[in-house]
CSV table of C-alpha atoms and ligand atoms in Angstrom, one decimal:
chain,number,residue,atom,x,y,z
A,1,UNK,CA,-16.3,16.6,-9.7
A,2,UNK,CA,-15.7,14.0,-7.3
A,3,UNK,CA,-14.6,14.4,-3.4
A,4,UNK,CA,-12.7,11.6,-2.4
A,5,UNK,CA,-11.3,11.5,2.0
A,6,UNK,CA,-7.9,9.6,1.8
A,7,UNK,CA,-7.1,8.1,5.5
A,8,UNK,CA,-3.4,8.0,5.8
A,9,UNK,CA,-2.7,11.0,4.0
A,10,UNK,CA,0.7,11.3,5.6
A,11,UNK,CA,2.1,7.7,4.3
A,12,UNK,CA,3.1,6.6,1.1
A,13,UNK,CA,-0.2,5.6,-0.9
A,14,UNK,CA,-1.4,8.4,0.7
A,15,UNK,CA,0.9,11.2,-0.3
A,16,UNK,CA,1.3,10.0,-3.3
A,17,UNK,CA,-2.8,9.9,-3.7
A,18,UNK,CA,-2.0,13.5,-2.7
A,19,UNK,CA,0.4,14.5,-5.4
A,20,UNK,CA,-2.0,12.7,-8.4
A,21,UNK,CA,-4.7,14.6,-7.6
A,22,UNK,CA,-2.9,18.1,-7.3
A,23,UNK,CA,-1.4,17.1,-10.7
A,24,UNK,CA,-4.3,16.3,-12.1
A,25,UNK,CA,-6.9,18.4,-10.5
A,26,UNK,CA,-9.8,15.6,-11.1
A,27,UNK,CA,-11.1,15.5,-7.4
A,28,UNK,CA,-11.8,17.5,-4.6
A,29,UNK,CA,-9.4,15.9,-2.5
A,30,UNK,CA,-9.9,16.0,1.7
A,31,UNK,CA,-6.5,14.5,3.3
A,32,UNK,CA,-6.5,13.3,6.6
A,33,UNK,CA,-4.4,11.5,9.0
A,34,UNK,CA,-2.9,11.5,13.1
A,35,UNK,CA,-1.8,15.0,13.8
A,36,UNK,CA,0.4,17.0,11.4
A,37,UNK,CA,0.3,17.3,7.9
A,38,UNK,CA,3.3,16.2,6.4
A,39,UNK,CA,2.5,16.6,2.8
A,40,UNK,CA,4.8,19.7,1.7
A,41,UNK,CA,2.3,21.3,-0.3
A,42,UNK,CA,-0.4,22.8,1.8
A,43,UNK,CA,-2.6,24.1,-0.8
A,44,UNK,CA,-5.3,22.6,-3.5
A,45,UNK,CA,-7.0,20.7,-0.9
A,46,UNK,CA,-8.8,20.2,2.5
A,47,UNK,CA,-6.2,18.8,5.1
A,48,UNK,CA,-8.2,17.9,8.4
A,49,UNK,CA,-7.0,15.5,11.4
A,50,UNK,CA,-8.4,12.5,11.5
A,51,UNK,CA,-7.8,9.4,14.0
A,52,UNK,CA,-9.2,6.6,12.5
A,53,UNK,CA,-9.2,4.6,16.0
A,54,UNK,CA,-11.8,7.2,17.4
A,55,UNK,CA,-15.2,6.6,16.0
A,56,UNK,CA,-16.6,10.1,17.4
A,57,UNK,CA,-13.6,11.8,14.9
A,58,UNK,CA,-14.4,9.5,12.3
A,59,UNK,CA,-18.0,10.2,12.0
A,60,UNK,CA,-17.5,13.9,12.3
A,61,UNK,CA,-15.1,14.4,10.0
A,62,UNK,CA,-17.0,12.7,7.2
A,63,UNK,CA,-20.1,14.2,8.0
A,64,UNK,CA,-19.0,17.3,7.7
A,65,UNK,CA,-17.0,17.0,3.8
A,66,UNK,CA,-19.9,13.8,2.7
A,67,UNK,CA,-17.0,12.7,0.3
A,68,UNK,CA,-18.3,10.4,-2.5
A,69,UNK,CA,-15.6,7.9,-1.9
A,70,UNK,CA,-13.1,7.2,1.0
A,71,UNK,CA,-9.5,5.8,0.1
A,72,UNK,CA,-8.3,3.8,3.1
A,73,UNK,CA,-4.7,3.7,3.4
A,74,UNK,CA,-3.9,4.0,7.0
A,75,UNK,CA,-3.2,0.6,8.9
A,76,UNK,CA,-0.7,-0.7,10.8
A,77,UNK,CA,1.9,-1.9,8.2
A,78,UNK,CA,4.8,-3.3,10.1
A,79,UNK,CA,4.2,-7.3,9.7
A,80,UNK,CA,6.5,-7.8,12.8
A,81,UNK,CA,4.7,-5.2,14.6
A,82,UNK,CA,1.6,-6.7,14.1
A,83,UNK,CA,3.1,-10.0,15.1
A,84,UNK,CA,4.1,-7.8,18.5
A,85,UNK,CA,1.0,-5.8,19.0
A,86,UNK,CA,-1.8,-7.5,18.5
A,87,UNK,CA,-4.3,-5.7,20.4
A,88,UNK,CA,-3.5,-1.9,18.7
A,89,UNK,CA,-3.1,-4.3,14.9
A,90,UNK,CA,-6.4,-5.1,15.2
A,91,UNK,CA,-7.9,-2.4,16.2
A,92,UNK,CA,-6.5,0.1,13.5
A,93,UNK,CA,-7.0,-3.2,11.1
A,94,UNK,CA,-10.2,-4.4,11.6
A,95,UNK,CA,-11.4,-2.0,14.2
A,96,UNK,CA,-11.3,1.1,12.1
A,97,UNK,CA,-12.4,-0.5,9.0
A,98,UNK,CA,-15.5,-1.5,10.5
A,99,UNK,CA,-16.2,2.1,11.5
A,100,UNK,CA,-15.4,3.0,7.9
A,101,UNK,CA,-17.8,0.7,7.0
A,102,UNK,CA,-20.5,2.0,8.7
A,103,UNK,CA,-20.3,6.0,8.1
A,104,UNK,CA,-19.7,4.7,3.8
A,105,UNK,CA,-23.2,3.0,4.9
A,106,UNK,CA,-24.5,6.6,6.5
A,107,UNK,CA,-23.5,8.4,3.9
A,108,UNK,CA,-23.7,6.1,0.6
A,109,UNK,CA,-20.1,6.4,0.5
A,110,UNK,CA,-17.9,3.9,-1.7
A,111,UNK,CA,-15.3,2.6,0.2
A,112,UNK,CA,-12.0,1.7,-1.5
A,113,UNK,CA,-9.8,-0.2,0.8
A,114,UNK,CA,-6.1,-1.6,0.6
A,115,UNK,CA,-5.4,-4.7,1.2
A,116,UNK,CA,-2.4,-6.9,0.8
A,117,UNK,CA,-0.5,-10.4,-0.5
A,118,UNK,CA,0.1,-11.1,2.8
A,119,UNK,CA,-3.6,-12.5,2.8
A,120,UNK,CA,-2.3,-15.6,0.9
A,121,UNK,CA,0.0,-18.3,2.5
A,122,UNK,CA,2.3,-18.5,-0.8
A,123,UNK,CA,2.1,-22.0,-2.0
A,124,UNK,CA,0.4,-21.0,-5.2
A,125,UNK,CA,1.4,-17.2,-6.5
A,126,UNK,CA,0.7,-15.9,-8.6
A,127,UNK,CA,-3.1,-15.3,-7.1
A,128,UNK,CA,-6.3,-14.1,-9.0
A,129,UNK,CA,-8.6,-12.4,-7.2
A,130,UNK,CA,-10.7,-15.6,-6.4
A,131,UNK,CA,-7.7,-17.6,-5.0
A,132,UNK,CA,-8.5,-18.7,-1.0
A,133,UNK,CA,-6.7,-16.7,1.3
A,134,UNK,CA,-4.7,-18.5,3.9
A,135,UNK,CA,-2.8,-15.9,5.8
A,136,UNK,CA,0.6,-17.2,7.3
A,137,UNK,CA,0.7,-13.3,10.0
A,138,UNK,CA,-1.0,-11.6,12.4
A,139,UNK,CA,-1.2,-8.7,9.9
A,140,UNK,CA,-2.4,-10.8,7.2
A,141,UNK,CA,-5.2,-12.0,9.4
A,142,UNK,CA,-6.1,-9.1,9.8
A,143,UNK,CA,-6.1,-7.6,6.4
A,144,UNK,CA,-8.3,-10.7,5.6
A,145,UNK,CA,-11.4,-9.9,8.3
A,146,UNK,CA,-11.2,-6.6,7.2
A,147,UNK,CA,-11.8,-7.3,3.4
A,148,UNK,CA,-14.7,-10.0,5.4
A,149,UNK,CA,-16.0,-7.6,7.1
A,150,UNK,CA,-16.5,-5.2,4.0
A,151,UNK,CA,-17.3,-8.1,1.8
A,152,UNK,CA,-20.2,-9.1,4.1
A,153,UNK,CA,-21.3,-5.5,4.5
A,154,UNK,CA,-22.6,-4.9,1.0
A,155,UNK,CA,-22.3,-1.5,0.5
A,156,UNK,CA,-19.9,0.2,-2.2
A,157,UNK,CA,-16.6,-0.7,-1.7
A,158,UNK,CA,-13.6,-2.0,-3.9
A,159,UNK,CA,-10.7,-3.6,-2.5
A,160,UNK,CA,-7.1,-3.4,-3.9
A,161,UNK,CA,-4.8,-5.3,-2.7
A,162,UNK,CA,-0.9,-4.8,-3.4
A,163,UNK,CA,2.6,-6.0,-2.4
A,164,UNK,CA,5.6,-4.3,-1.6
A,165,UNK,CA,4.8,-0.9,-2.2
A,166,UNK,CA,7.9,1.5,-3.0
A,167,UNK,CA,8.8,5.1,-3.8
A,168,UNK,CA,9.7,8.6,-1.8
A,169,UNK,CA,7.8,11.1,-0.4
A,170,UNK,CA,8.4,13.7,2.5
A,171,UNK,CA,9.1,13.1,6.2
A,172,UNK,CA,8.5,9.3,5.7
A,173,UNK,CA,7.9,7.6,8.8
A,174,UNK,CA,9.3,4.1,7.4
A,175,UNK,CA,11.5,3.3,4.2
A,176,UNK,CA,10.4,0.7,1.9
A,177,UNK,CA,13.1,-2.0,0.3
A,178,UNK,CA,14.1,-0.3,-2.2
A,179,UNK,CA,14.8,2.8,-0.2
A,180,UNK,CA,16.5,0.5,2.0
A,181,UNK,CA,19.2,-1.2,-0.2
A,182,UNK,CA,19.9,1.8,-2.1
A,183,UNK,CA,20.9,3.5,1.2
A,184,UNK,CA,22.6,0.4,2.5
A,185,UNK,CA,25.0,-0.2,-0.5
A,186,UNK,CA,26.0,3.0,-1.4
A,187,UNK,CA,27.2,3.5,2.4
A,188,UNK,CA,29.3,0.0,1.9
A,189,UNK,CA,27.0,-1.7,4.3
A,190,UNK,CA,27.1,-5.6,3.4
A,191,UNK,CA,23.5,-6.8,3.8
A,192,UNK,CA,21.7,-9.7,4.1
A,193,UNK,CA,18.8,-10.5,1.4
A,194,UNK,CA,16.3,-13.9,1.2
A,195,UNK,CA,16.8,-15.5,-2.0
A,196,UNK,CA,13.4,-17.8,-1.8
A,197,UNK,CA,11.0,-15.0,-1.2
A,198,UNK,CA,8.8,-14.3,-4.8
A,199,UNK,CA,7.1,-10.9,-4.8
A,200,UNK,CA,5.7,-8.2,-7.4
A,201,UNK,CA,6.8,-4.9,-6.3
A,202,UNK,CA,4.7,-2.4,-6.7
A,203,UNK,CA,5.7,1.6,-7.4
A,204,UNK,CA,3.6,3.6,-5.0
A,205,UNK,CA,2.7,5.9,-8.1
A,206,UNK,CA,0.9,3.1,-10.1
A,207,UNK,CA,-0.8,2.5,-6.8
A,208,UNK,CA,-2.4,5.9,-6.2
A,209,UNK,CA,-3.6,5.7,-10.0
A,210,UNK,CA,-5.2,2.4,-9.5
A,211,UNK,CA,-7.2,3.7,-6.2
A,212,UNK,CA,-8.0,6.5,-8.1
A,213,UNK,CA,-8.8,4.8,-10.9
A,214,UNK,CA,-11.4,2.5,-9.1
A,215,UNK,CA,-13.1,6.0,-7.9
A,216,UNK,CA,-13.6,7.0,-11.2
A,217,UNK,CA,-14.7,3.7,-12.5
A,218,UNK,CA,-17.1,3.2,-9.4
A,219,UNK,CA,-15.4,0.0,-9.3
A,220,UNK,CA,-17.1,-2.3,-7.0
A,221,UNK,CA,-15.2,-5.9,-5.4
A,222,UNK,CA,-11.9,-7.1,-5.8
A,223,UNK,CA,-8.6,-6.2,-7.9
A,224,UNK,CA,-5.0,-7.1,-7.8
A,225,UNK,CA,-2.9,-3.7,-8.1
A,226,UNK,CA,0.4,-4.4,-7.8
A,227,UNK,CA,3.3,-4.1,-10.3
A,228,UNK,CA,4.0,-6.7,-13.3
A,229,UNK,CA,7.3,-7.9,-12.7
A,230,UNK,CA,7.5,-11.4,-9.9
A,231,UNK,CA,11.3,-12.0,-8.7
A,232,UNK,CA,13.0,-12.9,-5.7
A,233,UNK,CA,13.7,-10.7,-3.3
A,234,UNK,CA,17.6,-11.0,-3.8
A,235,UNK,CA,16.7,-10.2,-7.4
A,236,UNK,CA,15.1,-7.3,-6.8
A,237,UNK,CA,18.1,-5.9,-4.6
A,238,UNK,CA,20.4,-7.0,-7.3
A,239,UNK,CA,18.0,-4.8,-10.0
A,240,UNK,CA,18.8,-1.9,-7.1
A,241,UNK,CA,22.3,-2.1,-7.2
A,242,UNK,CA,22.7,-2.6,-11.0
A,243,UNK,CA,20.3,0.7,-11.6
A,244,UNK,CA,22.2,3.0,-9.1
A,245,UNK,CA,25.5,1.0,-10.4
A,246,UNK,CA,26.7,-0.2,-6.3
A,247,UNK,CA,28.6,-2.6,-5.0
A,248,UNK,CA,26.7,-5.9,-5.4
A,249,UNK,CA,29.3,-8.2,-3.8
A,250,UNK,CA,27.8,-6.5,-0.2
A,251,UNK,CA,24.7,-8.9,-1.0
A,252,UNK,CA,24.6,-11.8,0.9
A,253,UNK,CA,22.0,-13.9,-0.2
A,254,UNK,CA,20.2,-16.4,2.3
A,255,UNK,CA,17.1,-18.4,3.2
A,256,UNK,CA,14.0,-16.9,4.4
A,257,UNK,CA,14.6,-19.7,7.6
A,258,UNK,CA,18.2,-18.2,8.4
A,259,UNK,CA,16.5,-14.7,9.3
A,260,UNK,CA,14.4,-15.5,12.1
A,261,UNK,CA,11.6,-12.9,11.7
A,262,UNK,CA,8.8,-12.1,14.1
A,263,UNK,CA,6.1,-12.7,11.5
A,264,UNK,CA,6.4,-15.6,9.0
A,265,UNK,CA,6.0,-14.3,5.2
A,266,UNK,CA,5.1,-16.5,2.4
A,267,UNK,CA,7.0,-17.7,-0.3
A,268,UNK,CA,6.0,-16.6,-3.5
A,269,UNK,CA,2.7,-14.3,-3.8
A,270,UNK,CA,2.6,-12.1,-6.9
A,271,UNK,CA,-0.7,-11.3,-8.6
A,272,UNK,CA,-2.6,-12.0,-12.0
A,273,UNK,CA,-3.7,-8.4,-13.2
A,274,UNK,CA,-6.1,-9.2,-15.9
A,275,UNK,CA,-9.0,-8.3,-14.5
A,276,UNK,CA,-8.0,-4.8,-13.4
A,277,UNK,CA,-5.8,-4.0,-16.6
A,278,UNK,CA,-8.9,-4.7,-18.1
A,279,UNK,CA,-12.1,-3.2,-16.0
A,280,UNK,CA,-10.0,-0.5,-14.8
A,281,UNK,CA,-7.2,0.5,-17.9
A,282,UNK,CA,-5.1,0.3,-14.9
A,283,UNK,CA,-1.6,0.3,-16.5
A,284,UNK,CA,1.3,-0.9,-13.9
A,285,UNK,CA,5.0,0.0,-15.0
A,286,UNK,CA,8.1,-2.3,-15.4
A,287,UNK,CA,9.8,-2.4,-12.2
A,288,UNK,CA,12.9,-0.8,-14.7
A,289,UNK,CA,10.8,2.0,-15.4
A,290,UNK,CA,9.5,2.6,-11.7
A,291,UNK,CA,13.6,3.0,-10.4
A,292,UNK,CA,13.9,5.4,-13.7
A,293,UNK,CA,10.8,7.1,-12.3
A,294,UNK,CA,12.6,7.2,-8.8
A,295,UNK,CA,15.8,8.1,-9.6
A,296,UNK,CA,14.2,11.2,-11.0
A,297,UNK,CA,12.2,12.2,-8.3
A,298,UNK,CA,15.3,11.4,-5.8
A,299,UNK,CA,17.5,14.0,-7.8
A,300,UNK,CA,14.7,16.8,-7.0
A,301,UNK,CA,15.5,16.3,-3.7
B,411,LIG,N1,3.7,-0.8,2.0
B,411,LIG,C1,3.6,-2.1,1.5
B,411,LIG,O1,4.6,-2.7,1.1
B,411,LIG,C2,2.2,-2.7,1.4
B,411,LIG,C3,2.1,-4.0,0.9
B,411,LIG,C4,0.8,-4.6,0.9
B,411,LIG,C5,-0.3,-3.8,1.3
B,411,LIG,N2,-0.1,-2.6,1.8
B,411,LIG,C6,-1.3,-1.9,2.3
B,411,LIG,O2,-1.4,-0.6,1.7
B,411,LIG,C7,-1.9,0.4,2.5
B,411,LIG,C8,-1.0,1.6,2.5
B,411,LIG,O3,0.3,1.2,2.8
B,411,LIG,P1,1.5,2.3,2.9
B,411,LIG,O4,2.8,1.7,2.7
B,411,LIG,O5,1.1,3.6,2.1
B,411,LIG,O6,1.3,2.7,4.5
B,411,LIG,P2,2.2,3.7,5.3
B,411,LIG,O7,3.2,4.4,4.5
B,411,LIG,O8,2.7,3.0,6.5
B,411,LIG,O9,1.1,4.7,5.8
B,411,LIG,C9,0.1,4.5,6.7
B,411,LIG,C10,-0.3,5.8,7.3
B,411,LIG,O10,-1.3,5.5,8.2
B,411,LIG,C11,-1.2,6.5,9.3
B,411,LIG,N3,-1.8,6.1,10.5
B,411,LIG,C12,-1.4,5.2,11.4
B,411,LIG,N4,-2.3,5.1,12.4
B,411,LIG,C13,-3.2,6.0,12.1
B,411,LIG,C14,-4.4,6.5,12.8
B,411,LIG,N5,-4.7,5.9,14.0
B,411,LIG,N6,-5.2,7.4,12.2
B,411,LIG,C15,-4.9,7.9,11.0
B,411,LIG,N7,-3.8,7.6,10.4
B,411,LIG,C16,-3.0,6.6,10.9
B,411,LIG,C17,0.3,6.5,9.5
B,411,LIG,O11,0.7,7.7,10.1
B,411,LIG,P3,2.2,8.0,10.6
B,411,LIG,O12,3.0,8.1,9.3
B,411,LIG,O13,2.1,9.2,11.4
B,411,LIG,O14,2.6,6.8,11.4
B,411,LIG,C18,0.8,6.4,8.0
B,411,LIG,O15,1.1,7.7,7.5
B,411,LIG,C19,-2.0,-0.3,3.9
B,411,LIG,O16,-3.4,-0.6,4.1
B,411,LIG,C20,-1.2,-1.5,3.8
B,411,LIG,O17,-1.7,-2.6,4.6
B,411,LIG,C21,1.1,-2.0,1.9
């Protein structure tokens, strides 16, 4: 059996990583992240803390388990934070993929990173995986010399790159969209939504299998893994208030421009799958199916 070290372990991808694994019992899983575990279930698996911005941590931690992959979740996600704090986005960005890089070397570890739309500037989406990158942020700069940097390493590494992940898990420590409007509408709260924004959401669930499933299938460069469905943003707030059955005239819809956001987001991404539907069986769900899948897991709660 493999042992796969997830970074992150305490964020989205990364519980939900969590909770496959436990489920399915197919790896010996080591979870890691900064300080606490906050994944409810403490048992089934090796929880140790792990700082991705100290090297000396880093090093010793993986050293000690030798997994036979690392999942890299952890980053610094916020776009307008990135935008903000350059210095600290870099570093846990770039900085602490390039130390990944080098213990996967060490240790003949494959390295399966995440990595994001945000790469691509958004005049041509849907992307393949060959499509120029052309980031418009700060954070998409530096997913892109992080995927350089591994791409130029040469050792074993996949990267996966996804777009607007969403989905619930315990003692978040930010929401996601749909999380967002859900929460928003059913307290009455008019809000404001871009109409010319083009995106492929992508249930957090279908992205732990994909990671997992590029483990299994030692898969080595570049896949798209996000969900299948591309509509506007206001669209996809309008599917969140038709599923939960709220009050759509609190959606305002307006232009990207009228917003005035930190970071500046491209217009339409969205991804062509092909290539890992077909080299990894990876089998994204209907964005219908993933708030069916949510709803349940929110009435558990
Ligand atoms: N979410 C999206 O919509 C989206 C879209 C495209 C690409 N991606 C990429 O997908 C990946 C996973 O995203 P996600 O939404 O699952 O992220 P997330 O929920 O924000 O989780 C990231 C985790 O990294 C942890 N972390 C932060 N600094 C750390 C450090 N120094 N050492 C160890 N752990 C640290 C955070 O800990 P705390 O919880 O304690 O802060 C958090 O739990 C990221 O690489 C992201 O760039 C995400």
């Amino acid at each position: 059996m493999k042992t796969i070290l997830v970074t992150g372990s305490n964020g989205l991808t990364g519980q939900k990583i969590t909770e496959r694994v436990l489920a399915t019992k197919d790896f010996n899983l080591i979870a890691t992240s900064k300080g606490e575990n906050r994944f409810p279930v403490k048992e089934g698996y090796i929880y140790a803390e792990m700082d991705i911005l100290n090297p000396a941590n880093v090093a010793e931690v993986v050293a000690k388990y030798k997994p036979d992959a690392i999942i890299h979740t952890a980053a610094m996600t916020n776009v307008d934070t990135c935008e903000s704090q350059k210095e600290l986005a870099r570093e846990l960005n770039v900085g602490a993929v390039e130390t990944l890089i080098q213990v996967c070397k060490e240790f003949d570890i494959q390295l399966v990173h995440l990595s994001t739309d945000f790469i691509f500037d958004g005049a041509n989406g849907p992307y393949d995986e060959l499509a120029p990158a052309c980031p418009l942020s700060y954070y998409g700069q530096t997913k892109l010399e992080a995927e350089e940097a591994i791409i130029a390493a040469a050792g074993k590494w996949a990267i996966l790159r996804t777009i607007i992940v969403y989905g619930i898990v315990s003692d978040m420590s930010r929401s996601n969209i749909v999380l967002w409007a859900k929460g928003a509408l059913e307290k009455g709260e008019p809000i404001n939504v871009v109409n010319d924004q083009w995106r492929m959401p992508t249930l957090a669930e279908d992205l732990a299998d994909c990671c997992l499933l590029a483990v299994v299938k030692n898969a080595q460069g570049v896949y798209n893994a996000s969900g299948k469905d591309m509509m506007s943003i206001s669209e996809l707030v309008g599917k969140v208030a038709d599923f939960w059955n709220l009050d759509k005239s609190l959606i305002k819809e307006i232009s990207a421009e009228t917003l005035n956001q930190t970071a500046k987001r491209p217009v339409r991404t969205g991804f062509i799958l092909d290539k890992t539907i077909r080299d990894l069986d990876y089998q994204p769900r209907s964005f219908q199916e993933g708030l069916a899948i949510l709803d349940e897991q929110l009435k558990d709660k």
